[in-house]
Coordinates of N, CA and C in Angstrom, one line a residue:
M18 N 23.4 -0.3 -47.8 CA 24.7 0.0 -47.1 C 24.7 1.4 -46.6
A19 N 24.8 1.6 -45.3 CA 24.9 2.9 -44.7 C 26.3 3.4 -44.7
L20 N 26.4 4.7 -45.1 CA 27.8 5.3 -45.1 C 28.2 5.8 -43.8
D21 N 29.5 5.6 -43.4 CA 30.0 6.2 -42.3 C 30.7 7.5 -42.8
I22 N 29.9 8.5 -42.9 CA 30.2 9.8 -43.6 C 31.5 10.4 -43.2
L23 N 31.7 10.6 -41.9 CA 32.9 11.3 -41.4 C 34.2 10.5 -41.6
N24 N 34.1 9.2 -41.6 CA 35.3 8.3 -41.7 C 35.6 7.9 -43.1
G25 N 34.8 8.3 -44.1 CA 35.1 8.1 -45.5 C 35.0 6.6 -45.9
S26 N 33.9 6.0 -45.8 CA 33.8 4.6 -46.0 C 33.7 4.3 -47.5
G27 N 33.8 5.2 -48.4 CA 33.8 5.0 -49.8 C 33.0 6.0 -50.6
P28 N 33.0 5.9 -51.9 CA 32.3 6.9 -52.7 C 30.8 6.8 -52.5
L29 N 30.2 8.0 -52.8 CA 28.7 8.0 -52.8 C 28.2 7.0 -53.9
R30 N 27.1 6.4 -53.6 CA 26.5 5.5 -54.6 C 25.9 6.3 -55.7
V31 N 26.3 6.0 -57.0 CA 25.8 6.7 -58.2 C 24.5 5.9 -58.6
V32 N 23.4 6.6 -58.8 CA 22.2 6.0 -59.2 C 21.9 6.1 -60.7
K33 N 22.6 7.1 -61.3 CA 22.4 7.3 -62.7 C 23.5 8.1 -63.3
V34 N 24.0 7.8 -64.5 CA 25.0 8.5 -65.2 C 24.4 9.0 -66.5
L35 N 24.4 10.4 -66.7 CA 23.8 11.0 -67.8 C 24.7 10.8 -69.0
A36 N 24.2 11.1 -70.2 CA 25.0 11.0 -71.5 C 26.2 11.9 -71.5
N37 N 26.0 13.1 -70.8 CA 27.1 14.0 -70.8 C 28.2 13.7 -69.7
G38 N 28.0 12.6 -69.0 CA 28.9 12.2 -67.9 C 28.6 12.6 -66.5
K39 N 27.6 13.5 -66.4 CA 27.2 13.9 -65.1 C 26.6 12.7 -64.3
R40 N 26.8 12.7 -63.0 CA 26.4 11.6 -62.2 C 25.2 12.1 -61.3
R41 N 24.3 11.2 -61.0 CA 23.2 11.5 -60.0 C 23.5 10.5 -58.9
F42 N 23.5 11.1 -57.7 CA 23.8 10.3 -56.5 C 22.6 9.9 -55.7
D43 N 22.7 8.9 -54.9 CA 21.7 8.4 -54.0 C 21.3 9.6 -53.1
P44 N 20.0 10.1 -53.1 CA 19.7 11.3 -52.4 C 19.9 11.2 -50.9
V45 N 19.7 10.0 -50.3 CA 19.8 9.8 -48.8 C 21.3 10.0 -48.5
E46 N 22.2 9.3 -49.2 CA 23.6 9.4 -48.9 C 24.1 10.8 -49.2
K47 N 23.6 11.5 -50.2 CA 24.0 12.8 -50.6 C 23.6 13.8 -49.4
D48 N 22.4 13.6 -48.9 CA 21.9 14.4 -47.8 C 22.7 14.2 -46.6
R49 N 23.1 13.0 -46.3 CA 24.0 12.8 -45.1 C 25.4 13.4 -45.3
L50 N 25.9 13.4 -46.5 CA 27.2 14.0 -46.8 C 27.1 15.5 -46.6
I51 N 26.1 16.1 -47.1 CA 25.9 17.6 -47.0 C 25.8 17.9 -45.5
T52 N 25.0 17.2 -44.7 CA 24.8 17.4 -43.3 C 26.2 17.3 -42.6
A53 N 27.0 16.3 -42.9 CA 28.3 16.1 -42.3 C 29.2 17.3 -42.7
A54 N 29.1 17.8 -43.9 CA 30.0 18.9 -44.4 C 29.7 20.2 -43.7
M55 N 28.4 20.3 -43.2 CA 28.0 21.5 -42.5 C 28.4 21.6 -41.1
K56 N 28.9 20.5 -40.5 CA 29.3 20.5 -39.1 C 30.6 21.3 -38.9
P57 N 30.7 22.0 -37.8 CA 31.9 22.9 -37.6 C 33.2 22.0 -37.5
G58 N 34.2 22.6 -38.1 CA 35.5 21.9 -38.0 C 35.7 20.8 -39.0
V59 N 34.8 20.5 -39.9 CA 34.9 19.4 -40.9 C 35.5 20.0 -42.1
S60 N 36.5 19.4 -42.7 CA 37.2 19.8 -43.9 C 36.3 19.3 -45.1
V61 N 35.7 20.2 -45.8 CA 34.8 19.9 -46.9 C 35.7 19.2 -48.0
A62 N 36.9 19.7 -48.3 CA 37.7 19.1 -49.3 C 38.1 17.6 -49.0
R63 N 38.4 17.4 -47.7 CA 38.8 16.0 -47.3 C 37.6 15.1 -47.4
L64 N 36.4 15.6 -47.0 CA 35.2 14.8 -47.0 C 34.8 14.5 -48.4
A65 N 34.9 15.5 -49.3 CA 34.6 15.2 -50.7 C 35.6 14.2 -51.4
L66 N 36.8 14.4 -51.1 CA 37.8 13.4 -51.6 C 37.6 12.0 -51.1
A67 N 37.2 11.9 -49.9 CA 37.0 10.5 -49.3 C 35.7 9.9 -49.9
H68 N 34.8 10.7 -50.4 CA 33.6 10.1 -51.0 C 33.5 10.2 -52.5
G69 N 34.5 10.6 -53.2 CA 34.6 10.5 -54.6 C 33.7 11.6 -55.3
V70 N 33.6 12.8 -54.6 CA 32.9 13.9 -55.1 C 33.8 15.1 -55.2
N71 N 33.6 15.9 -56.2 CA 34.4 17.1 -56.4 C 34.1 18.1 -55.2
A72 N 35.2 18.6 -54.7 CA 35.1 19.5 -53.5 C 34.2 20.7 -53.8
N73 N 34.3 21.3 -55.0 CA 33.5 22.4 -55.4 C 32.0 22.1 -55.5
Q74 N 31.8 20.8 -55.9 CA 30.4 20.4 -56.0 C 29.8 20.3 -54.6
L75 N 30.6 19.7 -53.7 CA 30.1 19.6 -52.3 C 29.9 20.9 -51.7
R76 N 30.8 21.9 -51.9 CA 30.6 23.2 -51.4 C 29.3 23.9 -52.0
N77 N 29.0 23.6 -53.3 CA 27.8 24.1 -53.9 C 26.5 23.5 -53.2
W78 N 26.6 22.2 -52.9 CA 25.5 21.6 -52.3 C 25.2 22.2 -50.9
V79 N 26.3 22.4 -50.2 CA 26.2 23.0 -48.8 C 25.6 24.4 -48.9
K80 N 26.1 25.2 -49.9 CA 25.6 26.5 -50.0 C 24.1 26.5 -50.3
L81 N 23.6 25.6 -51.2 CA 22.2 25.5 -51.5 C 21.4 25.1 -50.3
R82 N 21.9 24.2 -49.5 CA 21.2 23.8 -48.3 C 21.1 25.0 -47.3
R83 N 22.2 25.7 -47.1 CA 22.1 26.9 -46.2 C 21.1 27.9 -46.7
D84 N 21.1 28.1 -48.1 CA 20.2 29.1 -48.6 C 18.7 28.6 -48.4
Q85 N 18.5 27.3 -48.6 CA 17.1 26.8 -48.3 C 16.7 27.0 -46.9
Q86 N 17.7 26.7 -46.0 CA 17.4 26.9 -44.5 C 17.1 28.3 -44.2
A87 N 17.9 29.2 -44.8 CA 17.7 30.6 -44.5 C 16.3 31.1 -45.1
Q88 N 16.0 30.6 -46.2 CA 14.7 31.0 -46.9 C 13.5 30.4 -46.0
G89 N 13.7 29.2 -45.5 CA 12.7 28.7 -44.6 C 12.5 29.5 -43.3
A90 N 13.6 29.9 -42.8 CA 13.6 30.7 -41.6 C 12.9 32.1 -41.8
L91 N 13.2 32.7 -43.0 CA 12.5 34.0 -43.3 C 11.0 33.8 -43.5
T92 N 10.6 32.7 -44.1 CA 9.2 32.4 -44.3 C 8.5 32.3 -42.9
V93 N 9.1 31.6 -42.0 CA 8.5 31.5 -40.7 C 8.4 32.8 -40.0
V94 N 9.5 33.6 -40.1 CA 9.4 35.0 -39.4 C 8.4 35.8 -40.1
A95 N 8.3 35.8 -41.4 CA 7.3 36.6 -42.1 C 5.9 36.2 -41.7
E96 N 5.6 34.9 -41.5 CA 4.3 34.5 -41.1 C 3.9 35.0 -39.7
R97 N 4.9 35.1 -38.8 CA 4.6 35.5 -37.5 C 4.6 37.0 -37.3
E98 N 5.2 37.7 -38.2 CA 5.3 39.2 -38.1 C 4.0 39.9 -38.2
T99 N 3.7 40.8 -37.3 CA 2.5 41.6 -37.3 C 2.8 42.8 -38.1
S100 N 1.7 43.5 -38.4 CA 1.8 44.7 -39.2 C 2.6 45.8 -38.4
A101 N 3.4 46.6 -39.1 CA 4.2 47.7 -38.5 C 3.3 48.9 -38.4
F102 N 2.1 48.9 -39.0 CA 1.3 50.1 -39.0 C 0.5 50.1 -37.7
V103 N 0.2 51.3 -37.2 CA -0.6 51.5 -36.0 C -2.0 51.7 -36.4
P104 N -2.9 51.0 -35.8 CA -4.3 51.2 -36.2 C -4.8 52.6 -35.6
V105 N -5.4 53.4 -36.5 CA -5.8 54.7 -36.1 C -7.4 54.7 -36.1
V106 N -7.9 55.2 -35.0 CA -9.3 55.3 -34.8 C -9.7 56.7 -35.1
A107 N -10.8 56.9 -35.9 CA -11.2 58.2 -36.3 C -11.5 59.0 -35.0
A108 N -11.1 60.2 -35.0 CA -11.3 61.1 -33.8 C -12.7 61.7 -33.9
S109 N -13.3 61.9 -32.7 CA -14.6 62.5 -32.7 C -14.6 63.6 -31.5
P110 N -15.4 64.6 -31.6 CA -15.4 65.6 -30.6 C -15.9 65.0 -29.3
I111 N -15.3 65.5 -28.2 CA -15.6 65.0 -26.9 C -16.9 65.7 -26.4
A112 N -17.8 64.9 -25.9 CA -19.1 65.5 -25.4 C -18.7 66.2 -24.0
R113 N -19.1 67.4 -23.8 CA -18.8 68.2 -22.6 C -19.9 67.9 -21.6
Q114 N -19.5 67.7 -20.3 CA -20.5 67.6 -19.3 C -20.7 69.0 -18.7
S115 N -21.8 69.2 -18.1 CA -22.2 70.5 -17.7 C -21.3 71.0 -16.5
D116 N -20.7 70.1 -15.7 CA -19.9 70.6 -14.6 C -18.4 70.9 -15.1
M117 N -18.1 70.7 -16.4 CA -16.8 71.0 -16.9 C -16.7 72.4 -17.3
P118 N -15.6 73.1 -16.9 CA -15.5 74.5 -17.4 C -15.4 74.6 -18.9
A119 N -16.0 75.7 -19.4 CA -16.0 75.9 -20.8 C -14.6 76.3 -21.3
R120 N -14.2 75.8 -22.4 CA -12.9 76.2 -23.0 C -13.2 77.0 -24.3
P121 N -12.2 77.4 -24.9 CA -12.4 78.2 -26.1 C -13.2 77.3 -27.1
S122 N -13.7 78.0 -28.1 CA -14.7 77.4 -29.0 C -14.2 76.2 -29.8
S123 N -12.9 75.9 -29.9 CA -12.4 74.8 -30.7 C -12.8 73.5 -30.0
A124 N -13.4 72.6 -30.7 CA -13.8 71.3 -30.2 C -12.6 70.4 -30.0
G125 N -12.5 69.8 -28.8 CA -11.4 68.9 -28.5 C -11.6 67.6 -29.2
M126 N -10.5 66.9 -29.5 CA -10.6 65.6 -30.1 C -9.9 64.5 -29.3
R127 N -10.2 63.3 -29.4 CA -9.6 62.2 -28.7 C -8.9 61.3 -29.7
L128 N -7.7 60.9 -29.4 CA -6.9 60.0 -30.3 C -6.5 58.8 -29.4
T129 N -6.8 57.6 -29.8 CA -6.4 56.4 -29.1 C -5.7 55.5 -30.0
A130 N -4.5 55.0 -29.6 CA -3.7 54.1 -30.5 C -3.3 52.9 -29.6
S131 N -3.6 51.7 -30.1 CA -3.1 50.5 -29.4 C -2.0 49.9 -30.3
L132 N -0.8 49.9 -29.7 CA 0.4 49.4 -30.4 C 0.5 47.9 -30.3
P133 N 1.2 47.3 -31.3 CA 1.3 45.8 -31.3 C 2.0 45.3 -30.1
N134 N 2.8 46.1 -29.4 CA 3.6 45.6 -28.2 C 2.7 45.7 -27.0
G135 N 1.5 46.1 -27.1 CA 0.6 46.2 -25.9 C 0.5 47.6 -25.3
V136 N 1.3 48.5 -25.8 CA 1.2 49.9 -25.3 C 0.0 50.6 -25.8
R137 N -0.7 51.3 -25.0 CA -1.9 52.1 -25.4 C -1.7 53.5 -25.2
L138 N -1.8 54.3 -26.3 CA -1.6 55.8 -26.2 C -3.0 56.5 -26.3
E139 N -3.2 57.5 -25.5 CA -4.4 58.2 -25.5 C -4.1 59.7 -25.5
L140 N -4.7 60.4 -26.4 CA -4.5 61.9 -26.4 C -5.9 62.5 -26.4
E141 N -6.2 63.2 -25.3 CA -7.6 63.7 -25.2 C -7.6 65.2 -25.3
D142 N -8.7 65.7 -25.7 CA -9.0 67.1 -25.8 C -7.9 67.8 -26.5
A143 N -7.6 67.3 -27.7 CA -6.5 67.8 -28.5 C -7.0 68.5 -29.7
D144 N -6.3 69.5 -30.2 CA -6.8 70.1 -31.4 C -6.2 69.4 -32.6
E145 N -6.6 69.8 -33.8 CA -6.2 69.0 -35.0 C -4.7 69.0 -35.2
Q146 N -4.0 70.1 -34.9 CA -2.5 70.1 -35.0 C -1.9 69.1 -34.1
A147 N -2.3 68.9 -32.8 CA -1.7 68.0 -31.9 C -2.0 66.6 -32.4
V148 N -3.2 66.3 -32.9 CA -3.5 65.0 -33.4 C -2.6 64.6 -34.6
S149 N -2.5 65.6 -35.5 CA -1.6 65.3 -36.7 C -0.2 65.1 -36.3
V150 N 0.3 65.8 -35.3 CA 1.7 65.7 -34.9 C 1.9 64.3 -34.3
M151 N 0.9 63.8 -33.5 CA 0.9 62.5 -32.8 C 0.9 61.4 -33.9
I152 N 0.1 61.5 -34.9 CA 0.0 60.5 -36.0 C 1.4 60.5 -36.7
E153 N 1.9 61.6 -37.0 CA 3.2 61.7 -37.7 C 4.3 61.0 -36.9
A154 N 4.3 61.3 -35.6 CA 5.3 60.7 -34.7 C 5.2 59.2 -34.6
L155 N 4.0 58.7 -34.6 CA 3.7 57.3 -34.5 C 4.2 56.6 -35.8
G156 N 4.0 57.3 -36.9 CA 4.4 56.7 -38.2 C 5.9 56.6 -38.4
R157 N 6.7 57.4 -37.6 CA 8.2 57.4 -37.7 C 8.8 56.2 -37.1
Y158 N 8.2 55.5 -36.1 CA 8.8 54.5 -35.3 C 8.3 53.1 -35.7
N159 N 9.2 52.2 -35.7 CA 8.9 50.8 -35.9 C 8.8 50.1 -34.6
V160 N 7.6 49.9 -34.1 CA 7.4 49.3 -32.8 C 7.4 47.8 -33.0
P161 N 8.3 47.0 -32.3 CA 8.3 45.6 -32.4 C 7.1 45.0 -31.8
A162 N 6.6 43.9 -32.4 CA 5.4 43.2 -31.8 C 5.9 42.3 -30.6
G163 N 5.0 42.3 -29.7 CA 5.1 41.3 -28.7 C 5.8 41.4 -27.5

């Protein structure tokens, strides 16, 4: 027998009564009742009364369903999320070509960072202080992926 959930066709079918008086309901009908109770504008108390269930019990079932859905959504987001860390490539001195003018004796360094959102940052001919400032600045920002 299919329940007409919103019109209150009768109490939920009880499949088992425990020794302490607690009832176990048909899972399919219970699932439909919870789904109906989650619809906007539906009175949970009226729905519970029409189906022979305590209103607080139905509210608890709805809360559990919402928590499960939220947990499922968080799991999906966590699986898709990329690392917030920026990959850092070890810097190496730049080889000077003979036609380039000579600079002071400090060897320049190159820093290249590819961010998860597709932005590519390059810092060339930088001293150690500039590279460390750049790495520190990159570490402060959470760049969204994608």
